[in-house]
C-alpha cells in the first residue's frame, strides 16, 4: 500500500506492528536531528529498548529496508514509514469543540510538522466564534456540514462534551467524515466503516492511579 | 488493592482487565446519572458492546458483584471498581509544563470529579509564573523539588518539550515521584519501579492517518 508500490500489502500487517510504526518514525526523526544517517538494527534496538530481532521482523513487513553490513538508511526508512502511515498525503483535519483541549490541539506545533493541516475549529459558543487560535479560525458549528463537504475533510478531532459528541459524530459521518480522533469521554458507536481513535484522558489517568496504588501495596 | 479487603488480590488481575475497568467505571457513572441503579450483565453488555460473558468474567476477578436474578447493583459496583482503581484515596498530582496541554489539563473539570486534585503547575517561563489556571497556581520549576517533598506528591503529568522531559523526570524520581502521565513525545526510560502512562498525541494521530489511507485503498 505504501504509495511507492514497492512494499507489501498493508492488509497483511498486524495491528501491533502498525501501532509501533509511529514510534519508529519518531526515533528515526530524532536520529536525523542528531545527524545520524545510518544505523544498525542493534543500535536502533538499544535506543528503542526493543529487541533487534523485533525491529528486523517489523521492518521486513514492508520489504525490509536494511542492507547486510550497512544497516538502515535512516532518512529512506523514515520516508518509507511516513508513506505507510499516509503522512506523504494531504491530511486536512478539523477540530470540533474549541474548548481547552480543542485549543491546545490547535496550538500544538507538532501536528503541522508531521503534515497534518488543521483547517478550522468549530464551536457553539458565540464568544469563541470568529476568534483565531494559532492562526486557525473558530467557526460556527452550524456551518460544519457545508465546510466538511466543500473542503473534502475526512479526519476530525472531536473535543466536545460527552452529551453532544455522539449525535454530532453521526451527522458528521453522513457529511463525509471517515475518521474521528475522539477526546470526548464517551463511546461513539459508529458504523464499522468509520475509524475511531479514542483518547480518553480520564481513563488513562485512572489506569495510572491503579498502578501506583497497587505498587504501594507490594 | 481494594481497600475493603473483600476482593481478590490485584496481583492476579491481567493488565487487559485493568485497562477495561475505567470504561466500566465510566459506564456505571452514566447509568447513575440516568437514575439506573440495577443492571443485568446482558443489558450492560448491549450498552458497552462487550459480550455478557466477558463482563461476568471481568467482574468475577473482583469476587463478582452480581446476584443471580437481580443483576448488578450499579452504585455498589461503581464504588468497588473505584476502590480497585484507587479513586477512593487522595490522588494529588502536579502538572510540570504550563503550556497549552498543561493548561488544558488544569482546566479539565473531569479530573477533580474523579478525585484527582491538581496542586500546582510548574514552568520555566517567567511570564507564566504566578498566574493561575482554573484556580491552580503556576510555580517556578526551581521550586519543584521542595514542593514534591513537602506535599508528598506521587503522580505528575509531564507536559514539557521533549528536550527537557527526560532529565527532569529523572530528577523527579529522586524527589519521590512514582508515576508519570507523560505527554512529552519522548520515551522517559525510567527505572521499572516507576510507572509511566504515555499519551503520545502525534503518534495516535498517525495511527488514524494510517487507517484512513488504508481504508481508501480497499
Coordinates of N, CA and C in Angstrom, one line a residue, chain B residues 8-216:
Chain B
X8 N -10.5 -10.1 45.6 CA -9.3 -10.9 45.4 C -8.1 -10.0 45.2
X9 N -6.9 -10.6 45.2 CA -5.6 -9.8 45.1 C -5.5 -9.2 43.7
X10 N -5.0 -8.0 43.7 CA -4.8 -7.2 42.4 C -3.7 -7.9 41.6
X11 N -2.9 -8.6 42.3 CA -1.7 -9.1 41.5 C -2.1 -10.2 40.5
X12 N -3.3 -10.8 40.7 CA -3.7 -11.9 39.8 C -4.4 -11.3 38.6
X13 N -4.7 -10.1 38.6 CA -5.6 -9.5 37.5 C -4.8 -9.1 36.3
X14 N -5.2 -9.5 35.1 CA -4.4 -9.2 33.9 C -4.5 -7.8 33.6
X15 N -3.4 -7.3 32.9 CA -3.4 -5.9 32.5 C -4.6 -5.5 31.6
X16 N -5.1 -6.5 30.8 CA -6.2 -6.3 29.9 C -7.5 -6.0 30.6
X17 N -7.7 -6.7 31.7 CA -8.9 -6.4 32.6 C -8.7 -5.1 33.2
X18 N -7.6 -4.8 33.7 CA -7.4 -3.4 34.4 C -7.7 -2.3 33.4
X19 N -7.2 -2.5 32.2 CA -7.4 -1.5 31.2 C -8.9 -1.2 30.9
X20 N -9.7 -2.3 31.1 CA -11.2 -2.1 30.8 C -11.9 -1.5 32.0
X21 N -11.3 -1.5 33.2 CA -12.0 -1.1 34.4 C -12.5 0.4 34.3
X22 N -11.6 1.3 33.8 CA -12.1 2.7 33.8 C -13.3 2.9 32.9
X23 N -13.4 2.0 31.9 CA -14.6 2.1 31.0 C -15.8 1.6 31.7
X24 N -15.7 0.5 32.5 CA -16.8 0.1 33.3 C -17.2 1.2 34.3
X25 N -16.2 1.8 34.9 CA -16.4 2.9 35.8 C -17.2 4.1 35.2
X26 N -16.8 4.4 34.0 CA -17.5 5.5 33.2 C -18.9 5.1 32.9
X27 N -19.1 3.9 32.4 CA -20.5 3.5 32.1 C -21.4 3.4 33.3
X28 N -20.9 2.9 34.4 CA -21.7 2.8 35.6 C -22.1 4.2 36.1
X29 N -21.2 5.2 35.9 CA -21.5 6.6 36.3 C -22.6 7.1 35.4
X30 N -22.5 6.8 34.1 CA -23.6 7.3 33.2 C -24.9 6.7 33.6
X31 N -24.9 5.4 34.0 CA -26.2 4.8 34.4 C -26.8 5.5 35.6
X32 N -25.9 5.8 36.6 CA -26.4 6.5 37.8 C -26.9 7.9 37.4
X33 N -26.3 8.6 36.5 CA -26.8 9.9 36.0 C -28.2 9.8 35.4
X34 N -28.5 8.6 34.8 CA -29.8 8.3 34.2 C -30.7 7.6 35.2
X35 N -30.4 7.6 36.5 CA -31.2 7.0 37.6 C -31.4 5.5 37.4
X36 N -30.4 4.8 36.8 CA -30.5 3.4 36.7 C -29.6 2.8 37.8
X37 N -30.2 2.0 38.7 CA -29.5 1.6 39.9 C -29.2 0.1 39.9
X38 N -29.8 -0.6 38.9 CA -29.6 -2.1 38.8 C -29.5 -2.4 37.4
X39 N -28.6 -3.3 37.0 CA -28.5 -3.7 35.6 C -28.0 -5.1 35.5
X40 N -28.5 -5.9 34.5 CA -28.1 -7.2 34.3 C -26.8 -7.2 33.4
X41 N -26.0 -8.3 33.4 CA -24.8 -8.3 32.6 C -25.2 -8.2 31.1
X42 N -26.4 -8.7 30.8 CA -26.9 -8.7 29.4 C -27.1 -7.2 28.9
X43 N -27.8 -6.5 29.8 CA -28.1 -5.1 29.4 C -26.8 -4.3 29.3
X44 N -25.9 -4.5 30.4 CA -24.7 -3.8 30.4 C -23.8 -4.1 29.1
X45 N -23.9 -5.4 28.7 CA -23.2 -5.8 27.6 C -23.7 -5.1 26.3
X46 N -25.0 -5.0 26.2 CA -25.5 -4.3 25.0 C -25.1 -2.8 24.9
X47 N -25.1 -2.2 26.1 CA -24.7 -0.8 26.1 C -23.2 -0.6 25.8
X48 N -22.4 -1.5 26.3 CA -20.9 -1.4 26.2 C -20.4 -2.0 25.0
X49 N -21.2 -2.8 24.3 CA -20.7 -3.6 23.1 C -19.6 -4.5 23.5
X50 N -19.7 -5.2 24.6 CA -18.8 -6.2 25.1 C -19.7 -7.4 25.3
X51 N -19.2 -8.6 25.2 CA -20.1 -9.8 25.5 C -20.4 -9.9 26.9
X52 N -21.6 -10.4 27.2 CA -22.1 -10.5 28.6 C -21.1 -11.5 29.4
X53 N -20.6 -12.5 28.7 CA -19.7 -13.4 29.4 C -18.4 -12.7 29.7
X54 N -17.9 -11.8 28.9 CA -16.7 -11.0 29.2 C -16.9 -10.2 30.5
X55 N -18.1 -9.5 30.5 CA -18.4 -8.7 31.7 C -18.4 -9.6 32.9
X56 N -19.1 -10.7 32.9 CA -19.1 -11.6 34.1 C -17.7 -12.0 34.5
X57 N -16.9 -12.4 33.4 CA -15.6 -12.9 33.7 C -14.8 -11.7 34.3
X58 N -14.8 -10.5 33.7 CA -14.0 -9.4 34.2 C -14.4 -9.1 35.7
X59 N -15.7 -9.1 36.0 CA -16.1 -8.7 37.3 C -15.9 -9.8 38.3
X60 N -15.9 -11.0 37.9 CA -15.6 -12.1 38.8 C -14.2 -12.0 39.3
X61 N -13.3 -11.3 38.6 CA -11.9 -11.1 39.1 C -11.9 -10.5 40.5
X62 N -13.0 -9.7 40.7 CA -13.0 -9.0 42.0 C -14.1 -9.6 42.9
X63 N -14.3 -10.9 42.8 CA -15.2 -11.5 43.7 C -16.6 -11.5 43.1
X64 N -16.8 -10.8 42.0 CA -18.2 -10.8 41.4 C -19.2 -10.0 42.2
X65 N -19.7 -9.0 41.7 CA -20.6 -8.2 42.5 C -22.1 -8.4 42.1
X66 N -22.3 -9.4 41.2 CA -23.7 -9.6 40.7 C -24.4 -10.6 41.6
X67 N -25.7 -10.5 41.6 CA -26.5 -11.5 42.2 C -27.5 -12.2 41.2
X68 N -27.5 -13.5 41.2 CA -28.3 -14.2 40.3 C -29.8 -13.7 40.3
X69 N -30.3 -13.4 39.1 CA -31.7 -13.0 39.0 C -32.0 -11.5 39.4
X70 N -30.9 -10.9 39.9 CA -31.1 -9.5 40.3 C -30.2 -8.6 39.5
X71 N -29.1 -9.1 39.0 CA -28.1 -8.2 38.3 C -27.2 -7.5 39.2
X72 N -26.6 -6.5 38.7 CA -25.6 -5.7 39.4 C -26.2 -4.5 40.1
X73 N -25.8 -4.3 41.3 CA -26.1 -3.0 41.9 C -25.2 -2.0 41.4
X74 N -25.7 -1.0 40.6 CA -24.8 -0.1 39.9 C -23.9 0.7 40.8
X75 N -24.5 1.3 41.8 CA -23.7 2.2 42.7 C -22.6 1.4 43.4
X76 N -23.0 0.2 44.0 CA -22.1 -0.6 44.7 C -20.9 -1.0 43.8
X77 N -21.3 -1.5 42.6 CA -20.2 -2.0 41.6 C -19.3 -0.8 41.3
X78 N -19.9 0.4 41.0 CA -19.0 1.5 40.7 C -18.1 1.9 41.8
X79 N -18.6 1.9 43.0 CA -17.8 2.2 44.2 C -16.6 1.2 44.3
X80 N -17.0 -0.1 44.1 CA -15.9 -1.2 44.3 C -14.9 -1.0 43.2
X81 N -15.3 -0.8 42.0 CA -14.3 -0.6 40.9 C -13.5 0.7 41.2
X82 N -14.1 1.7 41.7 CA -13.4 2.9 42.1 C -12.3 2.6 43.1
X83 N -12.6 1.8 44.1 CA -11.6 1.4 45.1 C -10.5 0.7 44.5
X84 N -10.8 -0.3 43.6 CA -9.8 -1.0 42.9 C -8.8 -0.1 42.1
X85 N -9.4 0.9 41.5 CA -8.6 1.9 40.8 C -7.9 2.9 41.7
X86 N -8.2 2.8 43.0 CA -7.5 3.8 43.9 C -8.2 5.1 43.9
X87 N -9.4 5.2 43.4 CA -10.0 6.5 43.3 C -10.6 7.0 44.7
X88 N -10.7 6.0 45.6 CA -11.2 6.4 47.0 C -10.1 7.0 47.8
X89 N -8.8 7.0 47.3 CA -7.7 7.5 48.1 C -7.4 9.0 47.6
X90 N -6.6 9.7 48.4 CA -6.2 11.0 48.0 C -5.3 10.9 46.8
X91 N -5.7 11.4 45.7 CA -4.8 11.4 44.5 C -4.4 12.8 44.1
X92 N -3.3 13.3 44.8 CA -2.8 14.6 44.5 C -1.8 14.5 43.3
X93 N -1.9 15.5 42.4 CA -0.9 15.5 41.4 C -0.5 16.9 41.0
X94 N 0.6 16.9 40.3 CA 1.1 18.2 39.8 C 1.3 18.1 38.3
X95 N 1.3 19.2 37.6 CA 1.5 19.3 36.2 C 2.8 20.1 35.9
X96 N 3.7 19.4 35.3 CA 5.0 20.0 35.0 C 5.1 20.4 33.6
X97 N 5.0 21.7 33.3 CA 4.8 22.2 32.0 C 3.5 22.9 31.9
X98 N 3.5 24.3 31.9 CA 2.2 25.0 31.9 C 1.9 25.6 30.5
X99 N 2.3 24.9 29.4 CA 1.9 25.3 28.1 C 0.5 24.9 27.8
X100 N 0.2 24.7 26.5 CA -1.2 24.5 26.0 C -1.8 23.3 26.7
X101 N -1.0 22.2 26.6 CA -1.6 20.9 27.1 C -1.7 21.0 28.6
X102 N -0.6 21.4 29.2 CA -0.7 21.5 30.7 C -1.8 22.4 31.2
X103 N -2.1 23.5 30.6 CA -3.2 24.3 31.0 C -4.5 23.7 30.7
X104 N -4.6 23.0 29.5 CA -5.9 22.3 29.2 C -6.2 21.2 30.3
X105 N -5.1 20.5 30.7 CA -5.4 19.5 31.8 C -5.8 20.2 33.0
X106 N -5.2 21.3 33.4 CA -5.6 22.0 34.6 C -7.0 22.5 34.5
X107 N -7.5 22.8 33.4 CA -8.9 23.3 33.2 C -9.9 22.2 33.1
X108 N -9.5 21.0 33.0 CA -10.3 19.8 32.7 C -11.1 19.5 34.0
X109 N -12.4 19.7 34.0 CA -13.2 19.5 35.2 C -13.3 18.0 35.6
X110 N -13.1 17.2 34.6 CA -13.4 15.8 34.9 C -12.5 15.1 35.9
X111 N -11.3 15.7 36.0 CA -10.3 15.0 36.9 C -10.7 15.2 38.3
X112 N -11.1 16.4 38.7 CA -11.4 16.6 40.1 C -12.7 15.9 40.5
X113 N -13.6 15.7 39.5 CA -14.8 14.9 39.8 C -14.5 13.4 40.0
X114 N -13.3 13.0 39.5 CA -12.9 11.6 39.8 C -11.9 11.5 41.0
X115 N -11.8 12.6 41.7 CA -11.0 12.5 42.9 C -9.5 12.9 42.8
X116 N -9.2 13.4 41.6 CA -7.8 13.8 41.4 C -7.7 15.3 41.7
X117 N -6.7 15.7 42.6 CA -6.6 17.1 42.9 C -5.2 17.6 42.4
X118 N -5.3 18.6 41.5 CA -4.1 19.2 40.9 C -3.6 20.3 41.9
X119 N -2.4 20.1 42.5 CA -2.0 21.0 43.5 C -1.2 22.2 42.9
X120 N -0.6 22.0 41.7 CA 0.2 23.1 41.2 C 0.6 22.8 39.7
X121 N 0.9 23.8 39.0 CA 1.5 23.8 37.7 C 2.9 24.3 37.9
X122 N 3.9 23.8 37.0 CA 5.3 24.3 37.1 C 5.8 24.6 35.7
X123 N 6.5 25.7 35.6 CA 7.0 26.1 34.3 C 8.3 26.9 34.5
X124 N 9.1 27.0 33.4 CA 10.3 27.9 33.5 C 10.0 29.3 33.0
X125 N 8.9 29.5 32.3 CA 8.6 30.8 31.7 C 8.2 31.8 32.7
X126 N 9.0 32.9 32.9 CA 8.7 33.9 33.9 C 7.4 34.6 33.7
X127 N 6.9 34.6 32.4 CA 5.6 35.3 32.2 C 4.5 34.5 32.7
X128 N 4.7 33.2 32.8 CA 3.6 32.3 33.3 C 3.6 32.2 34.9
X129 N 4.8 32.3 35.5 CA 4.9 32.0 36.9 C 4.1 33.0 37.7
X130 N 3.3 32.6 38.6 CA 2.4 33.4 39.4 C 1.0 33.5 38.9
X131 N 0.8 33.2 37.6 CA -0.6 33.2 37.1 C -1.3 32.0 37.7
X132 N -2.6 32.0 37.6 CA -3.4 30.8 38.0 C -4.2 30.3 36.8
X133 N -4.4 29.0 36.7 CA -5.3 28.4 35.7 C -6.3 27.6 36.5
X134 N -7.6 28.0 36.3 CA -8.7 27.3 36.9 C -8.4 27.2 38.5
X135 N -7.9 28.3 39.0 CA -7.6 28.4 40.4 C -6.3 27.7 40.9
X136 N -5.5 27.2 39.9 CA -4.3 26.5 40.3 C -3.1 27.3 39.9
X137 N -2.2 27.5 40.9 CA -1.1 28.5 40.7 C 0.0 27.8 39.8
X138 N 0.6 28.6 39.0 CA 1.8 28.2 38.2 C 3.0 28.6 39.0
X139 N 3.8 27.6 39.4 CA 5.0 27.9 40.2 C 6.3 27.8 39.3
X140 N 7.3 28.4 39.9 CA 8.7 28.3 39.2 C 9.2 26.9 39.3
X141 N 9.6 26.4 38.2 CA 10.1 25.0 38.2 C 11.2 24.7 39.2
X142 N 11.9 25.8 39.5 CA 13.0 25.7 40.5 C 12.5 25.3 41.9
X143 N 11.2 25.4 42.1 CA 10.7 25.1 43.4 C 10.1 23.7 43.5
X144 N 10.3 23.0 42.3 CA 9.7 21.6 42.2 C 10.1 20.6 43.2
X145 N 11.4 20.5 43.5 CA 11.9 19.6 44.4 C 11.3 19.7 45.8
X146 N 11.3 21.0 46.2 CA 10.8 21.3 47.6 C 9.3 21.0 47.6
X147 N 8.5 21.3 46.5 CA 7.1 21.1 46.5 C 6.7 19.6 46.6
X148 N 7.5 18.8 45.8 CA 7.2 17.4 45.7 C 7.4 16.8 47.1
X149 N 8.5 17.2 47.8 CA 8.9 16.6 49.1 C 7.9 17.1 50.2
X150 N 7.6 18.4 50.2 CA 6.7 18.8 51.3 C 5.2 18.4 51.1
X151 N 4.8 18.2 49.8 CA 3.4 17.9 49.6 C 3.2 16.4 49.4
X152 N 4.3 15.6 49.5 CA 4.2 14.2 49.3 C 3.5 13.8 48.0
X153 N 4.0 14.4 46.9 CA 3.3 14.1 45.6 C 3.9 12.8 45.0
X154 N 3.0 12.0 44.5 CA 3.5 10.7 43.9 C 3.2 10.7 42.3
X155 N 2.3 11.5 41.9 CA 1.9 11.5 40.5 C 2.1 12.8 39.8
X156 N 2.7 12.8 38.7 CA 3.0 14.0 37.9 C 2.6 13.9 36.5
X157 N 1.9 14.9 35.9 CA 1.7 15.0 34.5 C 2.9 15.7 33.9
X158 N 3.4 15.2 32.9 CA 4.6 15.8 32.3 C 4.2 16.4 30.9
X159 N 4.2 17.7 30.8 CA 3.8 18.3 29.6 C 4.8 19.3 29.1
X160 N 6.1 18.9 29.2 CA 7.2 19.7 28.8 C 7.7 19.3 27.4
X161 N 8.5 20.2 26.7 CA 9.1 19.8 25.5 C 9.9 18.6 25.6
X162 N 10.1 17.8 24.5 CA 10.8 16.5 24.6 C 12.3 16.8 25.0
X163 N 12.8 17.9 24.7 CA 14.2 18.2 25.1 C 14.4 18.3 26.6
X164 N 13.4 18.7 27.3 CA 13.6 18.8 28.8 C 13.0 17.6 29.6
X165 N 12.0 16.9 29.0 CA 11.3 16.0 29.8 C 12.1 14.9 30.5
X166 N 13.0 14.2 29.7 CA 13.7 13.0 30.3 C 14.5 13.4 31.5
X167 N 15.3 14.5 31.4 CA 16.2 14.8 32.5 C 15.4 15.2 33.8
X168 N 14.4 16.0 33.6 CA 13.6 16.5 34.7 C 12.9 15.3 35.3
X169 N 12.4 14.4 34.5 CA 11.7 13.2 35.0 C 12.7 12.4 35.9
X170 N 13.9 12.2 35.5 CA 14.9 11.5 36.3 C 15.1 12.2 37.7
X171 N 15.2 13.5 37.7 CA 15.3 14.2 39.0 C 14.0 14.0 39.8
X172 N 12.9 14.1 39.2 CA 11.6 14.0 39.9 C 11.5 12.6 40.6
X173 N 12.0 11.6 39.9 CA 12.0 10.2 40.6 C 12.8 10.3 41.9
X174 N 14.0 11.0 41.8 CA 14.8 11.1 43.1 C 14.0 11.8 44.2
X175 N 13.2 12.8 43.8 CA 12.4 13.6 44.7 C 11.2 12.9 45.2
X176 N 10.8 11.7 44.6 CA 9.7 11.0 45.2 C 8.5 10.6 44.2
X177 N 8.6 11.1 43.0 CA 7.5 10.8 42.0 C 7.6 9.3 41.6
X178 N 6.4 8.7 41.7 CA 6.3 7.2 41.4 C 5.6 7.0 40.1
X179 N 4.9 7.9 39.6 CA 4.0 7.7 38.4 C 4.0 8.9 37.5
X180 N 4.2 8.7 36.3 CA 4.2 9.9 35.3 C 3.1 9.7 34.3
X181 N 2.4 10.7 34.1 CA 1.4 10.8 33.0 C 2.1 11.6 31.9
X182 N 2.7 10.9 31.0 CA 3.7 11.6 30.1 C 3.1 12.0 28.8
X183 N 3.0 13.3 28.6 CA 2.5 13.9 27.3 C 3.7 14.3 26.4
X184 N 4.9 14.3 26.9 CA 6.1 14.7 26.1 C 6.3 13.6 25.0
X185 N 6.6 14.0 23.8 CA 6.7 13.0 22.7 C 8.1 12.3 22.7
X186 N 8.4 11.7 23.8 CA 9.7 11.1 24.1 C 9.5 9.9 25.1
X187 N 10.4 8.9 25.0 CA 10.4 7.8 26.0 C 11.2 8.3 27.2
X188 N 10.7 8.0 28.4 CA 11.4 8.6 29.6 C 12.5 7.6 30.1
X189 N 12.4 6.3 29.8 CA 13.4 5.4 30.2 C 13.8 5.5 31.7
X190 N 12.8 5.3 32.5 CA 13.0 5.4 34.0 C 13.1 4.0 34.6
X191 N 13.5 3.9 35.8 CA 13.6 2.6 36.5 C 12.2 1.9 36.5
X192 N 12.2 0.6 36.5 CA 11.0 -0.2 36.4 C 10.1 0.0 37.6
X193 N 10.6 0.5 38.7 CA 9.8 0.8 39.9 C 8.9 2.0 39.7
X194 N 9.1 2.8 38.6 CA 8.3 3.9 38.3 C 7.3 3.5 37.2
X195 N 6.1 4.0 37.3 CA 5.1 3.6 36.3 C 4.9 4.8 35.4
X196 N 4.7 4.6 34.1 CA 4.6 5.6 33.1 C 3.4 5.3 32.2
X197 N 2.5 6.3 32.1 CA 1.4 6.2 31.1 C 1.7 7.2 30.1
X198 N 2.0 6.8 28.9 CA 2.3 7.7 27.8 C 1.0 8.1 27.0
X199 N 0.9 9.4 26.8 CA -0.2 9.9 25.9 C 0.6 10.6 24.8
X200 N 0.9 9.8 23.8 CA 1.7 10.4 22.6 C 0.7 10.8 21.6
X201 N 0.3 12.1 21.6 CA -0.8 12.6 20.7 C -0.5 12.4 19.3
X202 N 0.8 12.9 18.9 CA 1.1 12.8 17.5 C 1.1 11.4 17.0
X203 N 1.5 10.4 17.8 CA 1.5 9.0 17.4 C 0.1 8.5 17.2
X204 N -0.8 8.9 18.1 CA -2.2 8.4 17.9 C -2.8 9.0 16.7
X205 N -2.5 10.2 16.3 CA -3.0 10.8 15.1 C -2.4 10.1 13.9
X206 N -1.1 9.7 13.9 CA -0.5 8.9 12.8 C -1.2 7.6 12.6
X207 N -1.6 6.9 13.7 CA -2.3 5.6 13.6 C -3.6 5.9 12.8
X208 N -4.3 7.0 13.1 CA -5.5 7.3 12.4 C -5.3 7.6 11.0
X209 N -4.2 8.3 10.7 CA -3.9 8.5 9.3 C -3.6 7.2 8.5
X210 N -2.9 6.3 9.2 CA -2.7 5.0 8.5 C -4.0 4.3 8.2
X211 N -4.9 4.3 9.2 CA -6.1 3.6 9.0 C -7.0 4.2 7.9
X212 N -7.1 5.5 7.9 CA -7.9 6.1 6.8 C -7.4 5.9 5.5
X213 N -6.0 6.0 5.3 CA -5.5 5.8 4.0 C -5.5 4.3 3.5
X214 N -5.4 3.4 4.5 CA -5.5 2.0 4.0 C -7.0 1.6 3.8
X215 N -7.9 2.3 4.4 CA -9.3 2.1 4.1 C -9.6 2.6 2.7
X216 N -9.0 3.7 2.3 CA -9.3 4.3 1.0 C -8.8 3.4 -0.1

